[in-house]
Coordinates of C-alpha atoms in Angstrom, one line a residue:
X15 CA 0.0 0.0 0.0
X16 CA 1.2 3.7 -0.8
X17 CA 1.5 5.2 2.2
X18 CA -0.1 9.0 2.6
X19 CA 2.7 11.0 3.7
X20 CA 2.2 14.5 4.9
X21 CA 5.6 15.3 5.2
X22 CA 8.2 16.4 2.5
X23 CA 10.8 14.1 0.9
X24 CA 14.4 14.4 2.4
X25 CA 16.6 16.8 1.0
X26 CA 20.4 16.0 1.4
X27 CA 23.1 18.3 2.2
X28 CA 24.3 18.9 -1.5
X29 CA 20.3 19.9 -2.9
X30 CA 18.4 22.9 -2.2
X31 CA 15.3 22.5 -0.4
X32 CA 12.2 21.8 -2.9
X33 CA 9.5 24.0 -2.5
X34 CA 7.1 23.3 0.4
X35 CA 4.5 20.9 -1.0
X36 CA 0.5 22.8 -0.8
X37 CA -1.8 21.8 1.7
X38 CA -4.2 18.3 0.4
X39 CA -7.2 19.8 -1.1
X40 CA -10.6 17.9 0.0
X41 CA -10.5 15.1 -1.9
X42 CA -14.0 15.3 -3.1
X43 CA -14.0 12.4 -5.8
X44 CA -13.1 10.1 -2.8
X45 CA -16.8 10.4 -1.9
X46 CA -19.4 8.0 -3.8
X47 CA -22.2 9.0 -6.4
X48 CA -24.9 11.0 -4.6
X49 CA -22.6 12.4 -2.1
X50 CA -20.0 13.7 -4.9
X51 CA -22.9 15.2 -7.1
X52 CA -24.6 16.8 -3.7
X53 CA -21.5 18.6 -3.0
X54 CA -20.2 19.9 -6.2
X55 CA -23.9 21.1 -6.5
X56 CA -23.8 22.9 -3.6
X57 CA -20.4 24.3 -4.2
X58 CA -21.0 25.6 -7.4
X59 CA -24.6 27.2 -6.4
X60 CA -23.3 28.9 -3.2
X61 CA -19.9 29.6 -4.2
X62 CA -17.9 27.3 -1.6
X63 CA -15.0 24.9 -2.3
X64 CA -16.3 21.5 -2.2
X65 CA -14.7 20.7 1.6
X66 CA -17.4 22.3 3.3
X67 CA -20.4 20.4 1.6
X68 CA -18.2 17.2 1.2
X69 CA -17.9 17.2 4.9
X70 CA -21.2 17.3 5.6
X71 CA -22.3 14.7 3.0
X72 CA -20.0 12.5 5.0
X73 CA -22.0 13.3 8.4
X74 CA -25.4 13.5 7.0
X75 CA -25.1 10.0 5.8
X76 CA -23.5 8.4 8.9
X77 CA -26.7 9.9 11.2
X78 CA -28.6 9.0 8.9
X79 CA -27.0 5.0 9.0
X80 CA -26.7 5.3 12.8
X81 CA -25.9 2.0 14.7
X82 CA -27.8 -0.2 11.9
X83 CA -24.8 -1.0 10.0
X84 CA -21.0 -1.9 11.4
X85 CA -18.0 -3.4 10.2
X86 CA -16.4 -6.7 11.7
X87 CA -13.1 -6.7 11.8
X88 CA -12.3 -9.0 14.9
X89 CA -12.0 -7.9 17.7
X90 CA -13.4 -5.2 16.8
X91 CA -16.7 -3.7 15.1
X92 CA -16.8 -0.4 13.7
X93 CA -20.1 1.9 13.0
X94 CA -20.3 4.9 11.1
X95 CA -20.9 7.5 13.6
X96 CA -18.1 10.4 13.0
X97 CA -17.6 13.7 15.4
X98 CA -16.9 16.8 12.9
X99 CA -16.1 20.1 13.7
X100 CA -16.0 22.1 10.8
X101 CA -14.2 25.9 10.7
X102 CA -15.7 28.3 8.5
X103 CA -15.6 32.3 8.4
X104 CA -18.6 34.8 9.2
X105 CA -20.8 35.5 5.9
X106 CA -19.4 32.5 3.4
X107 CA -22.4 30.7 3.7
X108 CA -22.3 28.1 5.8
X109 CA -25.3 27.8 7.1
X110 CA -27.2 27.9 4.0
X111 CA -25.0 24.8 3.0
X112 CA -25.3 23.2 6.4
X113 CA -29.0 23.4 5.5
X114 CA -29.0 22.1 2.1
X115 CA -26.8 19.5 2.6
X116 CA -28.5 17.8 6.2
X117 CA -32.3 19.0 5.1
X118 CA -33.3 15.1 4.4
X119 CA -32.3 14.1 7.6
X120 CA -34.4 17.0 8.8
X121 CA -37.1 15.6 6.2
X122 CA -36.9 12.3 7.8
X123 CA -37.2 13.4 11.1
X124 CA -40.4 15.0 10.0
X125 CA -42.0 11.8 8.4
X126 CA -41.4 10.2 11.6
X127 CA -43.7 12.2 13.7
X128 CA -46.3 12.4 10.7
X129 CA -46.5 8.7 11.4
X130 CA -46.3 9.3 15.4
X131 CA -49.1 11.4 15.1
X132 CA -51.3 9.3 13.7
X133 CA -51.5 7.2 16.8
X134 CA -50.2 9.7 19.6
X135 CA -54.1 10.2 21.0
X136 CA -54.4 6.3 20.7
X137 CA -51.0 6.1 22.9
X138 CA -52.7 9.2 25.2
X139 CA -55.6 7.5 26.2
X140 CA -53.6 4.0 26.5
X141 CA -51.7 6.3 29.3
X142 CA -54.8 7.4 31.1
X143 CA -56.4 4.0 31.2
X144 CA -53.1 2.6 32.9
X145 CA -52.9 5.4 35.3
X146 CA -56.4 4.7 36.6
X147 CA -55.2 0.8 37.1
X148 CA -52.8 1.7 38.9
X149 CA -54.9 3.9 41.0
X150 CA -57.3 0.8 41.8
X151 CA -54.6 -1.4 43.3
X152 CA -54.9 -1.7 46.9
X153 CA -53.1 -3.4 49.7
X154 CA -49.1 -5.1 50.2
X155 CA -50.3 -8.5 48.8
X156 CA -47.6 -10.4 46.3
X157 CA -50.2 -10.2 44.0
X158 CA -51.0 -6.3 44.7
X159 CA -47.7 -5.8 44.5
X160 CA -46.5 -8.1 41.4
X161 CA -49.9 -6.6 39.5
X162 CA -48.6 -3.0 40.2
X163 CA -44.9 -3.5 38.7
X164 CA -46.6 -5.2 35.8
X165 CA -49.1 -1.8 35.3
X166 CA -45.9 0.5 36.0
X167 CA -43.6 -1.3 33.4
X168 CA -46.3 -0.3 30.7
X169 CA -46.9 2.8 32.1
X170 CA -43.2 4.1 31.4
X171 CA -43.3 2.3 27.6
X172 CA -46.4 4.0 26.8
X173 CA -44.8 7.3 28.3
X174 CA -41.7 7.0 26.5
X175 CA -44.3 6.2 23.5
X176 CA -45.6 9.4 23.6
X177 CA -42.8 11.2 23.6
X178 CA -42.6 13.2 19.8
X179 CA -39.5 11.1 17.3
X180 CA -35.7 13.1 17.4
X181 CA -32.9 12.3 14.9
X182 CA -31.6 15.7 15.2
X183 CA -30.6 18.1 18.5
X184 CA -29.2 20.8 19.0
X185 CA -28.1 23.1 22.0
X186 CA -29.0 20.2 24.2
X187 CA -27.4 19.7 28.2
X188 CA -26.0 16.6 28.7
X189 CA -29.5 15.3 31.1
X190 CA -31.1 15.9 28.2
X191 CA -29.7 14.5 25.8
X192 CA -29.3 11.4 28.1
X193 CA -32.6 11.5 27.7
X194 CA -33.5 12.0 24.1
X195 CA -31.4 9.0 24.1
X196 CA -33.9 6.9 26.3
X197 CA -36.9 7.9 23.8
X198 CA -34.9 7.6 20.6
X199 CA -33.6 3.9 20.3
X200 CA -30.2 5.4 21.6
X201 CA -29.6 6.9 18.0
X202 CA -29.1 10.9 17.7
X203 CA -27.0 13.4 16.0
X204 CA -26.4 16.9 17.1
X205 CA -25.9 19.2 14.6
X206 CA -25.3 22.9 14.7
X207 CA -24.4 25.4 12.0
X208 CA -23.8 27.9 14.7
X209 CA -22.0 25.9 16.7
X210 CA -21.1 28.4 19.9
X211 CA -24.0 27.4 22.3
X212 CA -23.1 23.8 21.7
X213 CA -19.5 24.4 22.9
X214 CA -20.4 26.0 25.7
X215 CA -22.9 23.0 26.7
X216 CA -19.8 21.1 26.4
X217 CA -17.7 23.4 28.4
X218 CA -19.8 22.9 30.9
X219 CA -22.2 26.2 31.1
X220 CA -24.9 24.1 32.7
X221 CA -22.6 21.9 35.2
X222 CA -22.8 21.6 38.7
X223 CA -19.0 22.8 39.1
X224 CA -17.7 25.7 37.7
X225 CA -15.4 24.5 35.1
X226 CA -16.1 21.3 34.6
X227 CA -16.7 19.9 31.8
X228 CA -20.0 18.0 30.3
X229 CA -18.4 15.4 27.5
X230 CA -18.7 12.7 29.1
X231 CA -22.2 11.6 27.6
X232 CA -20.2 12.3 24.0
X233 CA -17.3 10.4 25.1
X234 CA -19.2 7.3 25.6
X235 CA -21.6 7.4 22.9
X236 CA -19.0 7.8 19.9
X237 CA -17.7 4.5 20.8
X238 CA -20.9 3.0 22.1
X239 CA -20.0 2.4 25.9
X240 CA -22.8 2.1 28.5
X241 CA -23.4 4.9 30.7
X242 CA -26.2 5.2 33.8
X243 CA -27.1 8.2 35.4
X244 CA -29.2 8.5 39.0
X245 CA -29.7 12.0 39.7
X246 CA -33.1 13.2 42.3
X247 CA -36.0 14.6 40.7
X248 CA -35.0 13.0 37.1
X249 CA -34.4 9.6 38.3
X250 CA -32.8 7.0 36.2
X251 CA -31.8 6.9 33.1
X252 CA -29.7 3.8 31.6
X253 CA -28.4 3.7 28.0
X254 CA -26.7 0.5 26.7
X255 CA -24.6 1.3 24.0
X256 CA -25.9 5.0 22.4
X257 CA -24.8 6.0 19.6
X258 CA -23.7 10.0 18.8
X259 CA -22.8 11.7 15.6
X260 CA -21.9 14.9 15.8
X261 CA -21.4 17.9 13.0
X262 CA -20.4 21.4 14.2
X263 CA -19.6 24.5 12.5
X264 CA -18.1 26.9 14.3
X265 CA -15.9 29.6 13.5
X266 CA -11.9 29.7 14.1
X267 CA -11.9 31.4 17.1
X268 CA -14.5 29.1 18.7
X269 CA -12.5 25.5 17.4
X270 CA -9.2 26.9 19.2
X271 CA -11.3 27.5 22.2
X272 CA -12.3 23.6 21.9
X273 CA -8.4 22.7 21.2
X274 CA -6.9 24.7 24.0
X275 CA -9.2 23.3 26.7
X276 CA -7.0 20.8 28.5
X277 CA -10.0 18.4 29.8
X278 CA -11.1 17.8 25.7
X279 CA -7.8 17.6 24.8
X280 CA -6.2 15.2 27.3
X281 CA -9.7 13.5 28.2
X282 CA -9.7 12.4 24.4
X283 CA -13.0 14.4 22.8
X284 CA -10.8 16.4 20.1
X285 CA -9.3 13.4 19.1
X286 CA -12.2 11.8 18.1
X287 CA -13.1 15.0 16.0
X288 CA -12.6 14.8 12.2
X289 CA -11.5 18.5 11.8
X290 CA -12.9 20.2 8.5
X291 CA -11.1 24.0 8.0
X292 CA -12.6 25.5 5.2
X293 CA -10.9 27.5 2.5
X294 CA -14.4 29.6 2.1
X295 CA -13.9 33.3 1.4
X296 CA -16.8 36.0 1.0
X297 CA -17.4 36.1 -2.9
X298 CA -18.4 38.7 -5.1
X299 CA -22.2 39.1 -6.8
X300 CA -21.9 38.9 -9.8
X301 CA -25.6 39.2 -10.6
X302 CA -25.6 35.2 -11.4
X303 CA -28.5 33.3 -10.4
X304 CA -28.0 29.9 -9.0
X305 CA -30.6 26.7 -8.4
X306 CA -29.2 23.8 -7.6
X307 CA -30.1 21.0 -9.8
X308 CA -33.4 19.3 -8.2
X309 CA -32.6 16.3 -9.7
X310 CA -29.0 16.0 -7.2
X311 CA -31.1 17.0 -4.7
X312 CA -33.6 14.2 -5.2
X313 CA -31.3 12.4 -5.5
X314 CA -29.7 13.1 -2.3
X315 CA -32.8 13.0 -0.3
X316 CA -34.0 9.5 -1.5
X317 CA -30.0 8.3 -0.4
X318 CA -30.9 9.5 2.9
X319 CA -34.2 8.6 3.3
X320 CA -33.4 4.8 2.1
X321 CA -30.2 4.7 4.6
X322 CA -32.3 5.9 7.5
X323 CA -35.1 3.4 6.5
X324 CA -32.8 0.3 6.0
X325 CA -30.5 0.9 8.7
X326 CA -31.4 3.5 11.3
X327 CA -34.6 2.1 11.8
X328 CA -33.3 -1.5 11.8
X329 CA -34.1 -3.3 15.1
X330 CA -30.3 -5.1 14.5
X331 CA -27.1 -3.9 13.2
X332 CA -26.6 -5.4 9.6
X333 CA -22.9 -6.6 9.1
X334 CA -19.9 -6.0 6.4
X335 CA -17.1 -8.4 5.9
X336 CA -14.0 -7.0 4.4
X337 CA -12.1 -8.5 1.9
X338 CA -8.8 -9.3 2.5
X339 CA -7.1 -6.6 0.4
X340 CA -8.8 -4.1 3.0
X341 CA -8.0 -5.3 5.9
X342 CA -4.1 -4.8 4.8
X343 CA -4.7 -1.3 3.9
X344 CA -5.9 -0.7 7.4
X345 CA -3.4 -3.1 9.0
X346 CA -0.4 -1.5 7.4
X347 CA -1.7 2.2 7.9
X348 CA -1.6 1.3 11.3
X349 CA 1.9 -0.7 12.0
X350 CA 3.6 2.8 9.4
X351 CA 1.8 5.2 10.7
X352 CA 1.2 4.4 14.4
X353 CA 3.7 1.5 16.1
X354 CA 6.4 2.3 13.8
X355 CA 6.3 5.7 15.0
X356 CA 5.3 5.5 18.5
X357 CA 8.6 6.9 19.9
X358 CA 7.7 9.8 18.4
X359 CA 4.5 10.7 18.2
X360 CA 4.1 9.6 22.2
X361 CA 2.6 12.5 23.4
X362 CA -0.2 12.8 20.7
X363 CA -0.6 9.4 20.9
X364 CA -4.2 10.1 21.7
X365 CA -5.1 11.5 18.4
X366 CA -2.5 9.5 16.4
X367 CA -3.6 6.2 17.6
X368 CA -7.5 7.4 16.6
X369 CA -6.3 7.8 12.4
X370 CA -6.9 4.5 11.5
X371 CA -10.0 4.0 13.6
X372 CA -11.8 7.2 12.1
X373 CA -10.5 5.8 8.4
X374 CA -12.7 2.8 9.3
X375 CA -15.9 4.8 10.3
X376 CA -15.8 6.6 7.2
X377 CA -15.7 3.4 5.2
X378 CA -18.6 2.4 6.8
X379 CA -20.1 5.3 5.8
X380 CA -18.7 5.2 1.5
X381 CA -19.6 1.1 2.0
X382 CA -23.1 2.2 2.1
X383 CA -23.0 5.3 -0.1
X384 CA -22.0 3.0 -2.8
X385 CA -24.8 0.2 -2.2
X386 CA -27.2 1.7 -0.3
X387 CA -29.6 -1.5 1.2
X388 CA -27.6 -3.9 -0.6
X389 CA -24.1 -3.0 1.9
X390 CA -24.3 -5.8 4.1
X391 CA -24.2 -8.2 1.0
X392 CA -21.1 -6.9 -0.4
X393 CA -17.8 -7.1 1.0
X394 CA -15.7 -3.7 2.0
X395 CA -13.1 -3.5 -0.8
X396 CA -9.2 -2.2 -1.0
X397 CA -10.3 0.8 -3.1
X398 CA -12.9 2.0 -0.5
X399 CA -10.9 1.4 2.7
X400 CA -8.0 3.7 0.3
X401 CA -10.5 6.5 -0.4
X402 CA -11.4 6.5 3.7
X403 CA -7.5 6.6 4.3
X404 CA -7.3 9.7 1.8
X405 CA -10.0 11.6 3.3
X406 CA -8.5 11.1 6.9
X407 CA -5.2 12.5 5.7
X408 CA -7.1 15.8 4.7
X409 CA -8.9 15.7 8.0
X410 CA -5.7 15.0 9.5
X411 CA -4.1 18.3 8.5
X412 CA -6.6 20.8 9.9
X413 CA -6.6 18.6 13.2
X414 CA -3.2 19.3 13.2
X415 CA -3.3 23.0 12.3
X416 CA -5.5 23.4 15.0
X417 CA -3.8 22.2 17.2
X418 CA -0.7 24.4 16.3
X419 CA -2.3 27.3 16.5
X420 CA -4.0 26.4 20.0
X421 CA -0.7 25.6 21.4
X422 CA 2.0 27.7 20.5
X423 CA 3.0 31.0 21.7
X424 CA 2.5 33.5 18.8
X425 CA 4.4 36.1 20.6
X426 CA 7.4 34.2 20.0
X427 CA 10.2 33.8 17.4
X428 CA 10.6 31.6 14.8
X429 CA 13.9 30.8 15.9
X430 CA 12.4 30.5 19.6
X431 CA 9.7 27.5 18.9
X432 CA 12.3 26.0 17.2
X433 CA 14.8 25.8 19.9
X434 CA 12.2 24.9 22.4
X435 CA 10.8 22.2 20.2
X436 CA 14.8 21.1 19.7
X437 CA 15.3 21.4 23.5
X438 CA 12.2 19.2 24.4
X439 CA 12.3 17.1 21.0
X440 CA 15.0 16.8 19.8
X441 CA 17.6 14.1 18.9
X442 CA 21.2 14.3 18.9
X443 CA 22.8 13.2 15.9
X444 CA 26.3 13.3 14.1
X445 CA 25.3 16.4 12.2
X446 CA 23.5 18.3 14.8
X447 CA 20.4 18.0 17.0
X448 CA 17.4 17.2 15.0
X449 CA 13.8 17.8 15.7
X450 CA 11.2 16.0 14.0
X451 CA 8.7 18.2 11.4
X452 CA 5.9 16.9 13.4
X453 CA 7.4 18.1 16.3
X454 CA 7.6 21.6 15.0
X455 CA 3.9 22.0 13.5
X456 CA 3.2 21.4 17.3
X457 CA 5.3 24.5 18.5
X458 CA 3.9 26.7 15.5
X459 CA 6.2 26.1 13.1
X460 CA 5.4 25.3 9.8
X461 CA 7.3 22.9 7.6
X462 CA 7.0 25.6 4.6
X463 CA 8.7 27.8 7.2
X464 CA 11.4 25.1 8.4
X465 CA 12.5 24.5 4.8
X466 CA 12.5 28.4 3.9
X467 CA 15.3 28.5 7.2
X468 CA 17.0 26.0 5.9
X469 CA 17.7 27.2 2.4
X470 CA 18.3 30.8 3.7
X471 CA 20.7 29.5 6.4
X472 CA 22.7 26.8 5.2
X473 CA 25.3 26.9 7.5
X474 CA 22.6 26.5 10.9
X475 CA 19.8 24.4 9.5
X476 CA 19.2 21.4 6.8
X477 CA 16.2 19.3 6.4
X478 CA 17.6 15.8 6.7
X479 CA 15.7 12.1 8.2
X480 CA 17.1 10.7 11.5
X481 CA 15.6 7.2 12.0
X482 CA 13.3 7.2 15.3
X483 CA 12.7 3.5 16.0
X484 CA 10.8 2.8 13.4
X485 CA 10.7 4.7 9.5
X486 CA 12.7 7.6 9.1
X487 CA 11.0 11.0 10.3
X488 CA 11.6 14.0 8.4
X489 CA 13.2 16.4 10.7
X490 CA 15.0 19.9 10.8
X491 CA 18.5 19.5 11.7
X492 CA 20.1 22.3 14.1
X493 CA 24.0 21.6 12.4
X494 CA 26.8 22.0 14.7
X495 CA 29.3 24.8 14.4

């Protein structure tokens, strides 16, 4: 397998540096029919690039697959549920993409209480009938006793009946979305395109402790772990493995709030955030009007629609097999990418180890783009468990930008990061001591800005690789006098 490589090639001591490589553009023909066509639609008609709208193709179709469709690869299975946080500037338009590209979930949300409604006085008056059973039983008998349980038990099902269908919240606490949990079959997504209020729910607004923060609930249901919560007036509430999906757009100054608080960085919630920064700039009128095609978007509702029908709604998970091809693409991302480098990457382990997992999710998600109800019948192939890898290196790159620009001191010199990052990084070698690239984007320091050093100071710095344990790492070489 070609391994994606975010770094640039070596350059020895007799070459001049090679001009910094661009950022990876959003690799929008990664994504599958209707989800391709949706975007580039939207793009075109609201004059984005296509990484806003290709994001949030991606999201829209993992709430809308929820916990009905995973991928076994022992011991593990995998869903499709994905956390994205998406960066966009004030006036590009991002909410009006936001809502043309998640309006069928929104659609399907809606048909959902068309058909509760049709039987919510039925469920009303099957409600008041149990309350006045319950009312007529008297006495501590067994039976009095066994007989009331029995009446209670239906009582709290035909309670939770009544309550009106949610795919979709937003601006929710954590008790409730606990409980929009407990009335949803453990299946939400919350979705923002103003994603400030939802932060500061997460930052813990609401909490009991000034401070604190409330991700716990998100924590537990990306990866479907069990959570239970007794608290007085509310009571109970028990979820057995929920599931979360999460799109947020927020913008810049509101994702490096998110990035720079320690309890979401350390406690693991940013890592499990695909991080979208879009290129979107304000553009000019030009007088032009633009309608999206209606047959993309038909298109792109009936995807939806049929993924929430055959898999949302699903009373079981449906299952996909990979074929072997794909589970080398995975298993070698993982040994080059993450053992290999473990020395070095140690202290982002947390978001390094999480590449390979989120590359998995997203197959799920292109799996059942490509074959909609027929995804559980056809095995996971090489080519889509590629195009998942190729999307997560793009996503890869803004979590790692933001996280550079969270962390380092701005008020500092270029020549300051990098002896600090040298100092605390840094390898002693035969030339000099060398600190690895990734090291540097951490401390603010770009690797266009490493290489641009190093060809203007020849005699200080060179771009060399010093082996780290496992393949070589790119690094910036401090040369000795």
């Amino acid at each position: 397998m070609k391994q994606i490589n975010l770094t640039a090639p070596e350059v020895q001591d007799n070459q001049q540096p090679e001009k910094a490589p661009e950022a990876l553009a959003f690799p929008i023909e990664r994504l599958p029919g209707a989800a391709q066509d949706v975007a580039r639609e939207i793009a075109r008609t609201r004059l984005l690039p296509t990484d806003l709208p290709g994001s949030l193709a991606l999201v829209t179709a993992a709430a809308a697959i929820g916990k009905g469709l995973v991928m076994d690869i022992p011991p593990h299975t995998t869903r499709a549920n994905i956390f994205l946080l998406a960066t966009a500037r004030s006036g590009t338009g991002k909410s009006d993409c936001f809502r043309d590209i998640t309006e069928p979930l929104v659609i399907a949300e809606e048909q959902a209480n068309d058909a509760h409604e049709s039987t919510r006085h039925k469920k009303g008056a099957e409600v008041k009938l149990l309350e006045a059973e319950m009312g007529k039983v008297k006495g501590h008998s067994d039976e009095s006793i066994n007989k009331l349980a029995d009446l209670s038990e239906k009582y709290e099902k035909a309670m939770k009946a009544l309550q009106p269908r949610r795919m979709i919240i937003e601006d929710a606490t954590e008790p409730a979305m606990k409980a929009a949990f407990a009335n949803n079959r453990e299946q939400l997504a919350l979705m923002s395109a103003e994603g400030g209020q939802v932060i500061a729910n997460l930052l813990g607004r609401y909490g009991d402790t000034k401070g604190q923060t409330s991700d716990t609930v998100a924590l537990k249901a990306f990866s479907g772990d069990p959570d239970s919560q007794l608290r007085q007036g509310t009571g109970e509430t028990r979820l057995k493995s929920p599931c979360l999906t999460i799109a947020l757009i927020v913008t810049p100054d509101k994702a490096r709030e998110m990035f720079r608080n320690p309890r979401f960085v350390e406690g693991g919630l940013m890592a499990r955030f695909l991080v979208a920064t879009s290129d979107a700039r304000p553009q000019y009128d030009n007088g032009t009007l633009r309608r999206p095609d209606a047959q993309i978007l038909n298109n792109w509702q009936k995807t939806i629609l049929d993924l929430v029908s055959t898999y949302r709604n699903a009373q079981a998970p449906a299952v996909i097999q990979c074929e072997p091809a794909a589970l080398k693409v995975f298993r070698d991302y993982w040994n080059s990418d993450f053992v290999d480098c473990f020395d070095e990457i140690e202290s982002e382990a947390a978001f390094y180890a999480r590449h390979v997992e989120q590359a998995k999710r997203l197959s799920v998600t292109l799996h059942a783009l490509k074959h909609g109800n027929a995804a559980c019948r056809k095995r996971l192939t090489e080519e889509t468990a590629t195009d998942a890898l190729a999307l997560v290196a793009w996503f890869i790159q803004n979590q790692d930008s933001a996280l550079s620009d969270a962390s380092h001191d701005k008020s500092k010199s270029l020549i300051e990061n990098i002896d600090e990052a040298a100092k605390e990084h840094g390898k002693q070698t035969e030339r000099g001591r060398a600190v690895p690239i990734r090291k540097l984007k951490r401390a603010g320091v770009t690797e266009e800005a490493a290489k641009a050093l190093a060809q203007d100071q020849p005699k200080s710095y060179a771009i060399g690789k010093v082996p780290t344990g496992g393949r070589p790492s790119p690094c910036l070489i401090l040369l000795k006098n």
